[in-house]
Amino acid sequence: MSNPIRVVLADDHAVVRKGIRDFLEAGDIVVVAEAADGDAALEAIRSERPDVAVLDIQMPHRTGIEVTRAVRDESLPVGVLVLTAYDDDPYVQAVLQAGANGYVLKNASSDEIVQAVHTVYEGQMALDPTIASKIVARWMSAGQAPPQPLEPHPSPREMDVLRLVARGMTNKAIAAQLKISERTVQGHIASLFSKLGVNSRTEAVVRAAQLGWVSLDE
């Protein structure tokens, strides 16, 4: 395996860490260090300089939010993905304000969590569909004007891909659903990013929801 994605994994439950590590390392990801508390997580990030840190929120000594804030204060070159059971608005806001690159719930599938690690590694924002839905609802309730229709409009096939992205499906799952290759899916997503003026799957879904093209309730 060449150039694997190097990950520091922090959770205060050993059984949870083992389960996450097992499916992360089934592909092109390697867990270079584990931590059972926030202080150990920060030290591991400092020493190992991973590509991505996968952090729980509630940990002894330092929370995942505090670790994220310290990582950003020290300008450490690592993507931060928070993996938690909490979907409460205060947690979401605190995590994103601290500078995390992703927020995924522990009830997500293993494929979705792996996809989130890849998304953060690629410098994009990874949000659980449930979290993205709440953010969209908050923006809309704030009275923001809806964006103008796009020119050119996405093709019918791009819209098919967009709807499946909105359901939180991975590129592999979308390819299987539409009976096309993963490379073709990637091409459609790249085209959508360009047409929507966004840089991540989450931003694409948020903008599409604002335009009324997809429903996050699905």
Short mmCIF file of C-alpha atoms in Angstrom, two decimals:
data_model
loop_
_atom_site.label_atom_id
_atom_site.label_comp_id
_atom_site.label_asym_id
_atom_site.label_seq_id
_atom_site.Cartn_x
_atom_site.Cartn_y
_atom_site.Cartn_z
CA MET A 1 0.00 0.00 0.00
CA SER A 2 1.62 3.26 -1.16
CA ASN A 3 1.04 6.59 0.55
CA PRO A 4 -1.69 5.51 2.96
CA ILE A 5 -3.73 8.12 4.80
CA ARG A 6 -2.15 8.37 8.26
CA VAL A 7 -4.67 8.70 11.09
CA VAL A 8 -4.54 9.35 14.84
CA LEU A 9 -7.62 7.84 16.48
CA ALA A 10 -8.85 9.13 19.83
CA ASP A 11 -11.74 7.71 21.85
CA ASP A 12 -11.90 6.85 25.53
CA HIS A 13 -13.47 3.43 24.88
CA ALA A 14 -10.98 0.77 23.78
CA VAL A 15 -13.67 -1.40 22.19
CA VAL A 16 -14.89 1.53 20.09
CA ARG A 17 -11.34 2.34 18.98
CA LYS A 18 -10.77 -1.26 17.92
CA GLY A 19 -13.98 -1.36 15.88
CA ILE A 20 -13.18 1.90 14.12
CA ARG A 21 -9.57 0.91 13.52
CA ASP A 22 -10.56 -2.42 11.99
CA PHE A 23 -12.68 -0.91 9.24
CA LEU A 24 -10.44 2.11 8.68
CA GLU A 25 -7.45 -0.13 8.02
CA ALA A 26 -9.37 -2.36 5.61
CA GLY A 27 -8.39 0.05 2.82
CA ASP A 28 -5.77 2.75 2.24
CA ILE A 29 -5.83 4.13 5.78
CA VAL A 30 -3.38 3.32 8.55
CA VAL A 31 -3.88 4.24 12.21
CA VAL A 32 -0.46 5.44 13.37
CA ALA A 33 -1.49 6.08 16.99
CA GLU A 34 -4.43 5.66 19.36
CA ALA A 35 -5.34 7.77 22.36
CA ALA A 36 -7.78 7.26 25.22
CA ASP A 37 -7.92 10.90 26.34
CA GLY A 38 -7.56 14.39 24.95
CA ASP A 39 -4.06 15.09 26.27
CA ALA A 40 -2.73 11.87 24.73
CA ALA A 41 -4.51 12.67 21.48
CA LEU A 42 -2.85 16.07 21.22
CA GLU A 43 0.58 14.61 22.02
CA ALA A 44 0.07 11.92 19.36
CA ILE A 45 -0.90 14.55 16.79
CA ARG A 46 2.16 16.62 17.66
CA SER A 47 4.54 13.68 17.44
CA GLU A 48 3.07 11.67 14.57
CA ARG A 49 1.89 14.56 12.37
CA PRO A 50 -0.94 12.48 10.85
CA ASP A 51 -2.95 13.45 7.80
CA VAL A 52 -6.23 13.21 9.73
CA ALA A 53 -7.13 13.08 13.42
CA VAL A 54 -10.37 11.24 14.21
CA LEU A 55 -11.60 12.49 17.59
CA ASP A 56 -14.47 11.76 19.94
CA ILE A 57 -15.96 14.78 21.72
CA GLN A 58 -16.25 13.58 25.31
CA MET A 59 -12.82 12.42 26.50
CA PRO A 60 -10.94 12.77 29.81
CA HIS A 61 -8.56 15.71 30.36
CA ARG A 62 -9.44 17.48 27.08
CA THR A 63 -12.55 17.21 24.96
CA GLY A 64 -12.31 16.71 21.21
CA ILE A 65 -13.33 20.35 20.88
CA GLU A 66 -10.40 21.48 23.04
CA VAL A 67 -7.99 19.24 21.12
CA THR A 68 -9.25 20.71 17.83
CA ARG A 69 -8.82 24.24 19.14
CA ALA A 70 -5.26 23.45 20.28
CA VAL A 71 -4.41 21.92 16.89
CA ARG A 72 -5.57 25.07 15.14
CA ASP A 73 -3.87 27.40 17.64
CA GLU A 74 -0.59 25.57 16.99
CA SER A 75 -1.17 25.54 13.20
CA LEU A 76 -0.58 21.80 13.05
CA PRO A 77 -1.10 20.57 9.46
CA VAL A 78 -3.76 17.96 10.16
CA GLY A 79 -7.38 17.54 9.15
CA VAL A 80 -9.73 17.02 12.09
CA LEU A 81 -12.75 14.74 11.85
CA VAL A 82 -14.98 14.58 14.91
CA LEU A 83 -16.73 11.21 15.24
CA THR A 84 -19.34 11.34 17.97
CA ALA A 85 -22.75 10.20 19.16
CA TYR A 86 -23.84 13.79 19.83
CA ASP A 87 -25.88 15.71 17.26
CA ASP A 88 -26.89 18.57 19.58
CA ASP A 89 -26.61 22.04 18.04
CA PRO A 90 -24.26 23.43 20.74
CA TYR A 91 -21.78 20.62 20.08
CA VAL A 92 -21.99 21.08 16.31
CA GLN A 93 -21.43 24.82 16.56
CA ALA A 94 -18.56 24.45 19.04
CA VAL A 95 -16.82 21.81 16.91
CA LEU A 96 -17.05 23.81 13.69
CA GLN A 97 -16.06 27.05 15.42
CA ALA A 98 -13.00 25.28 16.86
CA GLY A 99 -11.88 24.55 13.31
CA ALA A 100 -12.79 20.93 12.67
CA ASN A 101 -13.01 19.77 9.05
CA GLY A 102 -15.75 17.24 9.61
CA TYR A 103 -18.50 16.09 11.95
CA VAL A 104 -19.84 12.55 11.57
CA LEU A 105 -22.13 10.58 13.86
CA LYS A 106 -21.13 7.17 15.18
CA ASN A 107 -24.29 5.61 13.78
CA ALA A 108 -22.99 6.26 10.26
CA SER A 109 -21.98 3.21 8.24
CA SER A 110 -18.33 2.17 8.07
CA ASP A 111 -18.26 3.20 4.38
CA GLU A 112 -19.56 6.66 5.28
CA ILE A 113 -16.93 7.12 7.97
CA VAL A 114 -14.15 5.98 5.62
CA GLN A 115 -15.49 8.38 2.99
CA ALA A 116 -15.43 11.19 5.57
CA VAL A 117 -11.76 10.49 6.36
CA HIS A 118 -10.98 10.68 2.64
CA THR A 119 -13.00 13.88 2.27
CA VAL A 120 -11.15 15.57 5.13
CA TYR A 121 -7.82 14.28 3.79
CA GLU A 122 -8.63 15.92 0.45
CA GLY A 123 -9.11 19.26 2.20
CA GLN A 124 -12.89 19.33 2.04
CA MET A 125 -15.60 19.56 4.67
CA ALA A 126 -17.32 16.32 5.70
CA LEU A 127 -20.66 16.62 7.48
CA ASP A 128 -23.08 13.90 8.46
CA PRO A 129 -26.34 14.36 6.48
CA THR A 130 -28.22 14.87 9.77
CA ILE A 131 -25.86 17.68 10.74
CA ALA A 132 -25.98 19.23 7.25
CA SER A 133 -29.79 19.21 7.42
CA LYS A 134 -29.73 21.13 10.68
CA ILE A 135 -27.31 23.70 9.28
CA VAL A 136 -29.47 24.23 6.20
CA ALA A 137 -32.57 24.61 8.37
CA ARG A 138 -30.77 27.17 10.54
CA TRP A 139 -29.64 29.19 7.51
CA MET A 140 -33.13 29.14 6.02
CA SER A 141 -34.75 30.16 9.31
CA ALA A 142 -32.34 33.09 9.47
CA GLY A 143 -34.09 34.52 6.42
CA GLN A 144 -31.24 34.24 3.94
CA ALA A 145 -32.34 34.81 0.37
CA PRO A 146 -32.30 31.67 -1.77
CA PRO A 147 -29.54 31.49 -4.38
CA GLN A 148 -30.35 32.18 -8.03
CA PRO A 149 -30.81 29.27 -10.47
CA LEU A 150 -27.63 28.09 -12.12
CA GLU A 151 -26.54 28.37 -15.71
CA PRO A 152 -25.83 25.86 -17.11
CA HIS A 153 -28.18 23.62 -15.14
CA PRO A 154 -26.79 20.19 -14.11
CA SER A 155 -27.60 17.39 -16.54
CA PRO A 156 -30.20 14.74 -15.64
CA ARG A 157 -27.43 12.26 -14.79
CA GLU A 158 -25.67 14.84 -12.61
CA MET A 159 -28.95 15.38 -10.79
CA ASP A 160 -29.21 11.61 -10.21
CA VAL A 161 -25.74 11.69 -8.67
CA LEU A 162 -26.56 14.78 -6.61
CA ARG A 163 -29.67 13.18 -5.10
CA LEU A 164 -27.67 10.12 -4.06
CA VAL A 165 -24.91 12.31 -2.62
CA ALA A 166 -27.62 14.05 -0.58
CA ARG A 167 -28.56 10.67 0.89
CA GLY A 168 -24.99 10.32 2.18
CA MET A 169 -24.04 7.56 -0.27
CA THR A 170 -20.37 6.96 -1.08
CA ASN A 171 -18.99 7.14 -4.62
CA LYS A 172 -18.81 3.36 -4.68
CA ALA A 173 -22.45 3.00 -3.65
CA ILE A 174 -23.55 5.63 -6.18
CA ALA A 175 -21.67 3.82 -8.95
CA ALA A 176 -23.39 0.56 -8.06
CA GLN A 177 -26.82 2.21 -7.85
CA LEU A 178 -26.50 3.94 -11.24
CA LYS A 179 -24.49 1.11 -12.88
CA ILE A 180 -21.62 3.40 -13.83
CA SER A 181 -17.94 3.47 -12.85
CA GLU A 182 -16.60 5.27 -9.79
CA ARG A 183 -14.47 7.40 -12.13
CA THR A 184 -17.65 8.52 -13.91
CA VAL A 185 -19.23 9.36 -10.55
CA GLN A 186 -16.15 11.42 -9.66
CA GLY A 187 -16.45 13.25 -12.98
CA HIS A 188 -20.11 14.09 -12.37
CA ILE A 189 -19.32 15.32 -8.85
CA ALA A 190 -16.47 17.50 -10.16
CA SER A 191 -18.85 19.00 -12.72
CA LEU A 192 -21.44 19.64 -10.00
CA PHE A 193 -18.84 21.37 -7.84
CA SER A 194 -18.00 23.67 -10.75
CA LYS A 195 -21.62 24.47 -11.61
CA LEU A 196 -22.64 24.97 -7.98
CA GLY A 197 -19.52 26.98 -7.13
CA VAL A 198 -18.63 24.75 -4.18
CA ASN A 199 -15.63 22.73 -2.99
CA SER A 200 -17.17 19.82 -1.10
CA ARG A 201 -20.00 17.30 -1.17
CA THR A 202 -21.60 18.93 1.86
CA GLU A 203 -21.57 22.40 0.30
CA ALA A 204 -23.06 20.92 -2.87
CA VAL A 205 -25.94 19.36 -0.94
CA VAL A 206 -26.53 22.53 1.08
CA ARG A 207 -26.69 24.67 -2.06
CA ALA A 208 -28.90 22.13 -3.85
CA ALA A 209 -31.25 22.11 -0.85
CA GLN A 210 -31.43 25.89 -0.92
CA LEU A 211 -32.34 25.71 -4.61
CA GLY A 212 -35.04 23.15 -3.85
CA TRP A 213 -33.40 20.43 -5.94
CA VAL A 214 -33.01 17.92 -3.11
CA SER A 215 -34.75 17.28 0.19
CA LEU A 216 -32.59 16.52 3.18
CA ASP A 217 -35.61 14.95 4.90
CA GLU A 218 -35.02 11.88 2.71
#
